[in-house]
XYZ file of C-alpha atoms in Angstrom:
317
model
C -0.030 -0.206 -0.093
C 1.472 3.958 -1.354
C 1.628 6.131 1.576
C -1.096 7.621 1.995
C -3.134 10.708 3.479
C -5.753 9.974 5.684
C -7.779 13.305 5.452
C -8.129 17.235 5.399
C -6.967 17.799 8.736
C -7.038 21.961 9.109
C -7.775 25.191 7.214
C -6.271 29.424 8.306
C -7.573 31.311 7.052
C -6.953 35.587 7.744
C -9.097 37.936 9.894
C -8.879 41.651 10.849
C -11.083 41.599 13.560
C -10.779 38.564 16.559
C -13.075 39.488 18.609
C -15.994 39.450 15.557
C -14.538 36.635 14.554
C -14.779 34.847 17.956
C -18.841 35.981 18.220
C -20.122 34.582 14.476
C -17.109 31.986 15.139
C -19.071 30.445 17.752
C -22.322 32.255 17.525
C -23.679 31.820 14.720
C -21.647 28.613 13.839
C -21.711 26.858 16.958
C -18.193 25.883 16.684
C -15.927 25.413 20.282
C -13.012 27.434 20.740
C -10.294 24.418 21.217
C -7.663 26.090 21.739
C -6.993 30.806 21.828
C -3.282 31.125 21.121
C -0.380 33.132 19.108
C 0.849 32.909 15.795
C 4.196 31.460 16.747
C 6.502 32.444 14.015
C 3.927 36.195 14.677
C 3.416 36.644 18.492
C 1.276 39.670 18.835
C -1.445 37.920 16.596
C -4.256 35.512 17.530
C -3.824 32.065 16.543
C -7.979 30.614 16.956
C -9.087 27.426 15.967
C -12.613 26.744 16.242
C -13.622 22.677 15.999
C -15.722 20.005 16.707
C -16.953 18.827 21.339
C -13.843 16.788 21.486
C -10.936 19.400 18.794
C -10.673 15.898 15.984
C -8.901 16.479 13.580
C -10.718 17.154 10.435
C -12.808 19.927 12.181
C -10.243 22.727 13.243
C -10.868 25.318 11.205
C -8.437 27.818 12.818
C -7.520 31.882 12.489
C -4.719 34.315 11.907
C -5.422 37.857 12.433
C -3.644 40.202 11.286
C -4.592 44.000 10.814
C -4.197 43.635 6.547
C -7.435 45.075 4.380
C -9.482 42.686 2.875
C -8.752 39.938 0.496
C -8.357 40.724 -4.311
C -10.325 37.265 -4.547
C -9.514 35.048 -7.727
C -6.762 32.005 -8.851
C -3.514 30.332 -8.023
C -5.631 29.882 -4.073
C -7.941 28.607 -1.747
C -11.220 29.610 -2.389
C -13.757 28.279 -1.124
C -13.879 26.172 2.629
C -17.035 22.605 3.045
C -18.285 22.688 6.422
C -20.333 18.785 6.512
C -22.591 18.022 8.587
C -25.094 15.364 8.875
C -28.041 15.493 6.660
C -29.730 17.064 3.653
C -32.210 18.250 6.243
C -29.985 20.494 8.162
C -28.763 22.235 4.965
C -31.849 23.560 4.994
C -31.963 24.066 9.197
C -28.524 26.115 8.212
C -30.482 28.432 5.074
C -33.374 28.882 7.498
C -31.725 30.216 10.043
C -28.814 32.005 7.977
C -32.091 33.940 6.644
C -32.811 34.716 10.005
C -29.383 35.869 11.100
C -28.541 38.012 7.206
C -26.244 35.749 7.195
C -25.025 36.112 3.204
C -25.749 32.851 1.558
C -26.815 31.073 -1.369
C -29.828 28.888 -1.901
C -30.429 24.811 -0.741
C -28.945 23.089 -4.259
C -26.971 19.861 -5.588
C -23.897 20.324 -6.576
C -21.701 17.906 -7.061
C -23.820 14.941 -6.041
C -24.922 16.680 -2.519
C -26.804 18.732 -1.248
C -25.366 22.201 -0.586
C -25.252 25.713 0.767
C -22.762 28.797 -0.046
C -22.553 31.091 2.240
C -20.006 33.788 3.668
C -18.489 35.566 6.882
C -18.831 38.806 7.800
C -15.400 39.136 6.538
C -16.087 37.698 3.058
C -15.030 34.384 3.505
C -16.841 31.495 1.039
C -17.913 28.223 2.566
C -19.627 25.464 1.571
C -22.220 23.674 4.053
C -22.800 20.161 2.954
C -25.121 17.093 3.184
C -22.091 13.917 3.793
C -24.354 11.551 3.630
C -23.471 10.481 7.079
C -20.603 9.097 6.555
C -18.322 10.511 9.326
C -18.752 10.229 13.076
C -19.950 13.299 14.796
C -18.301 14.646 18.457
C -21.524 17.494 19.214
C -20.063 20.371 21.619
C -22.830 20.373 24.444
C -22.413 23.983 25.144
C -23.031 25.271 21.565
C -25.562 27.430 20.453
C -26.904 25.123 17.360
C -28.638 21.444 17.799
C -26.420 17.737 18.407
C -27.801 17.444 15.318
C -27.016 20.134 13.494
C -23.904 20.565 14.781
C -20.944 21.317 11.629
C -19.275 17.817 11.825
C -15.964 19.205 10.277
C -13.924 20.459 6.790
C -14.208 19.603 3.693
C -13.621 19.280 0.653
C -11.906 22.687 0.595
C -12.166 24.327 -2.713
C -8.810 25.415 -4.437
C -8.383 27.961 -7.836
C -5.833 27.133 -10.384
C -5.480 28.598 -13.991
C -4.013 25.432 -14.999
C -4.322 22.735 -13.341
C -1.573 20.043 -15.436
C 1.615 20.993 -12.346
C -1.346 20.938 -10.196
C -2.184 17.171 -10.988
C 1.238 16.185 -10.959
C 1.853 16.991 -7.892
C -1.676 15.335 -5.826
C -1.871 12.648 -8.182
C 2.562 11.064 -8.395
C 3.393 13.331 -5.192
C 0.781 13.169 -3.143
C -1.131 9.662 -4.169
C -4.093 11.339 -4.672
C -6.841 9.067 -7.541
C -8.997 11.831 -9.605
C -12.205 10.672 -8.711
C -15.302 12.928 -10.904
C -15.537 16.016 -11.987
C -18.176 18.775 -12.338
C -19.299 22.600 -13.775
C -18.220 24.782 -11.244
C -21.744 26.064 -10.382
C -20.511 29.750 -11.541
C -20.060 28.040 -14.498
C -16.720 30.084 -14.797
C -14.954 26.294 -15.419
C -14.107 22.794 -14.390
C -13.777 20.833 -11.403
C -11.625 18.110 -10.743
C -12.158 15.964 -7.698
C -9.081 14.835 -5.990
C -9.082 11.588 -2.942
C -7.081 10.958 -0.976
C -7.181 8.188 1.991
C -10.941 5.677 1.873
C -11.913 8.670 0.295
C -15.376 10.672 1.072
C -16.040 14.276 1.731
C -14.173 14.351 4.614
C -11.666 13.448 1.684
C -11.764 15.438 -0.969
C -9.353 18.758 -2.657
C -11.815 19.811 -5.808
C -9.471 21.661 -8.262
C -11.449 24.308 -10.620
C -9.888 25.914 -13.771
C -10.439 28.669 -13.747
C -7.573 30.709 -16.447
C -9.957 33.913 -16.426
C -9.741 34.602 -13.055
C -6.778 36.988 -11.725
C -4.273 36.255 -9.377
C -5.537 36.679 -6.023
C -4.023 39.267 -3.269
C -4.079 37.273 0.683
C -6.147 39.813 3.575
C -9.087 39.590 5.493
C -11.148 37.080 4.448
C -8.878 34.930 2.411
C -7.264 31.142 3.200
C -3.650 30.789 3.959
C -2.908 26.976 4.501
C -5.278 24.080 3.944
C -3.346 21.099 5.815
C -3.471 17.107 4.911
C -3.634 14.774 8.012
C -0.328 12.060 8.529
C -1.842 9.191 11.063
C 1.704 9.410 13.423
C 4.901 11.400 13.690
C 6.576 7.281 11.455
C 3.948 9.107 8.448
C 5.107 12.218 8.288
C 8.797 11.338 8.277
C 8.163 9.457 5.277
C 6.632 11.873 3.261
C 9.910 14.381 4.614
C 11.531 11.860 2.713
C 9.244 12.170 -0.327
C 8.870 15.350 -1.572
C 12.902 15.253 -1.167
C 12.790 12.322 -2.785
C 10.811 14.439 -5.848
C 12.949 18.161 -4.783
C 9.889 19.975 -3.566
C 10.999 22.750 -1.598
C 9.716 22.359 2.330
C 10.165 24.309 5.404
C 11.277 20.424 6.421
C 9.740 19.182 9.167
C 8.178 21.635 12.081
C 7.021 20.980 15.939
C 4.138 23.391 16.637
C 3.677 21.602 19.516
C -0.058 20.545 18.939
C 0.828 18.369 15.941
C 4.313 18.325 14.054
C 4.194 19.754 10.597
C 5.784 20.041 7.105
C 5.339 22.757 4.505
C 4.899 23.136 0.533
C 3.361 24.908 -1.763
C 2.018 22.968 -4.768
C 2.960 24.247 -8.632
C 0.601 27.056 -8.647
C 2.625 28.679 -5.147
C -0.697 27.075 -2.722
C 0.823 26.668 0.297
C 0.212 22.927 1.533
C 0.476 21.231 5.178
C 1.119 17.477 6.184
C 0.359 17.907 9.813
C 0.156 14.824 12.938
C -3.251 13.756 14.054
C -1.415 14.608 17.847
C -0.686 14.881 20.201
C -3.598 17.320 20.294
C -5.087 20.010 22.085
C -5.735 17.970 25.331
C -1.540 17.893 25.311
C -1.769 21.505 27.267
C -5.017 22.158 29.016
C -7.637 19.644 29.919
C -10.860 18.722 27.621
C -13.367 20.244 29.984
C -12.106 23.509 29.630
C -10.309 23.790 25.942
C -9.159 28.063 24.943
C -10.696 28.692 27.647
C -7.684 30.612 28.635
C -4.573 31.608 26.330
C -2.457 28.298 25.459
C 1.201 29.623 24.710
C 3.864 26.706 23.993
C 6.223 25.627 25.886
C 9.682 27.402 23.742
C 7.060 30.270 24.117
C 6.347 30.005 27.530
C 8.645 32.310 29.425
C 7.473 35.453 27.448
C 3.916 35.614 28.074
C 3.476 38.358 30.342
C 5.321 40.262 27.366
C 3.088 38.278 24.325
C -0.230 39.287 27.267
C 0.411 43.057 27.055
C 0.175 43.232 23.740
C -2.423 41.174 22.485
C -6.263 43.322 22.206
C -8.803 41.668 24.613
C -11.705 39.049 22.891
C -14.616 39.669 24.746
């Protein structure tokens, strides 16, 4: 059996308004804040992690809090983030809720064989809620304002936009061992979307590649996605991925210790930042599962600087 990624691990996006971001993702979307920490490369910025009730790998949507202007939408980018729910009825439940709360949302549609609903947060971050057909387990958060049966179960599929798929497809299939399983037409009619599957497949383990040569090149900012991470089950698998990228002479960061997981970063041929991250040790490594995200967590190498880091952070509440 060839080396396999097992699905989407997390997705990291950009916000310029951390307090409003916290309100939207916990109060409106009902996700759990499972880790309140800082960007390890820029400790003036929060790094907020939202996930399911058990902080399961594959459910965390994370944000860097940077004082930047809005993104310029376009290609060479991660353009839409899939969020899985357990049924078509849940998708319709969310549509009713978004209408009541004035959240920008489209209509419930059938897309790529799944009941789907596109929506945006207040900064224009683009999402697609979809029925995962009950294929993945659910770990509801008991303090969410969203009823357990309608809670967001996790990430996937993730859509990236490229002007030309040729070299990207080579990396996805030959280097990352994904398989193209089908295609569909982009909902806006702008091009064809190629569905790449990893591991056992299904919506939690798909990358959708939209070929959109007529779009301008995206510019990162608030409402943009910074990178997407894929799952490696353990350190041994990550070491194998590091060796594999080196073998293909694909430039990478080398392995980076993030404390909650270990990571490997590289860019695919259209410049989109990818990460491979281990499932463990997880977010309960430095605080109890019951109180995740309630206080500022710092990895051990930043702990000696806690006082000065806290002094420079703006209050979230």
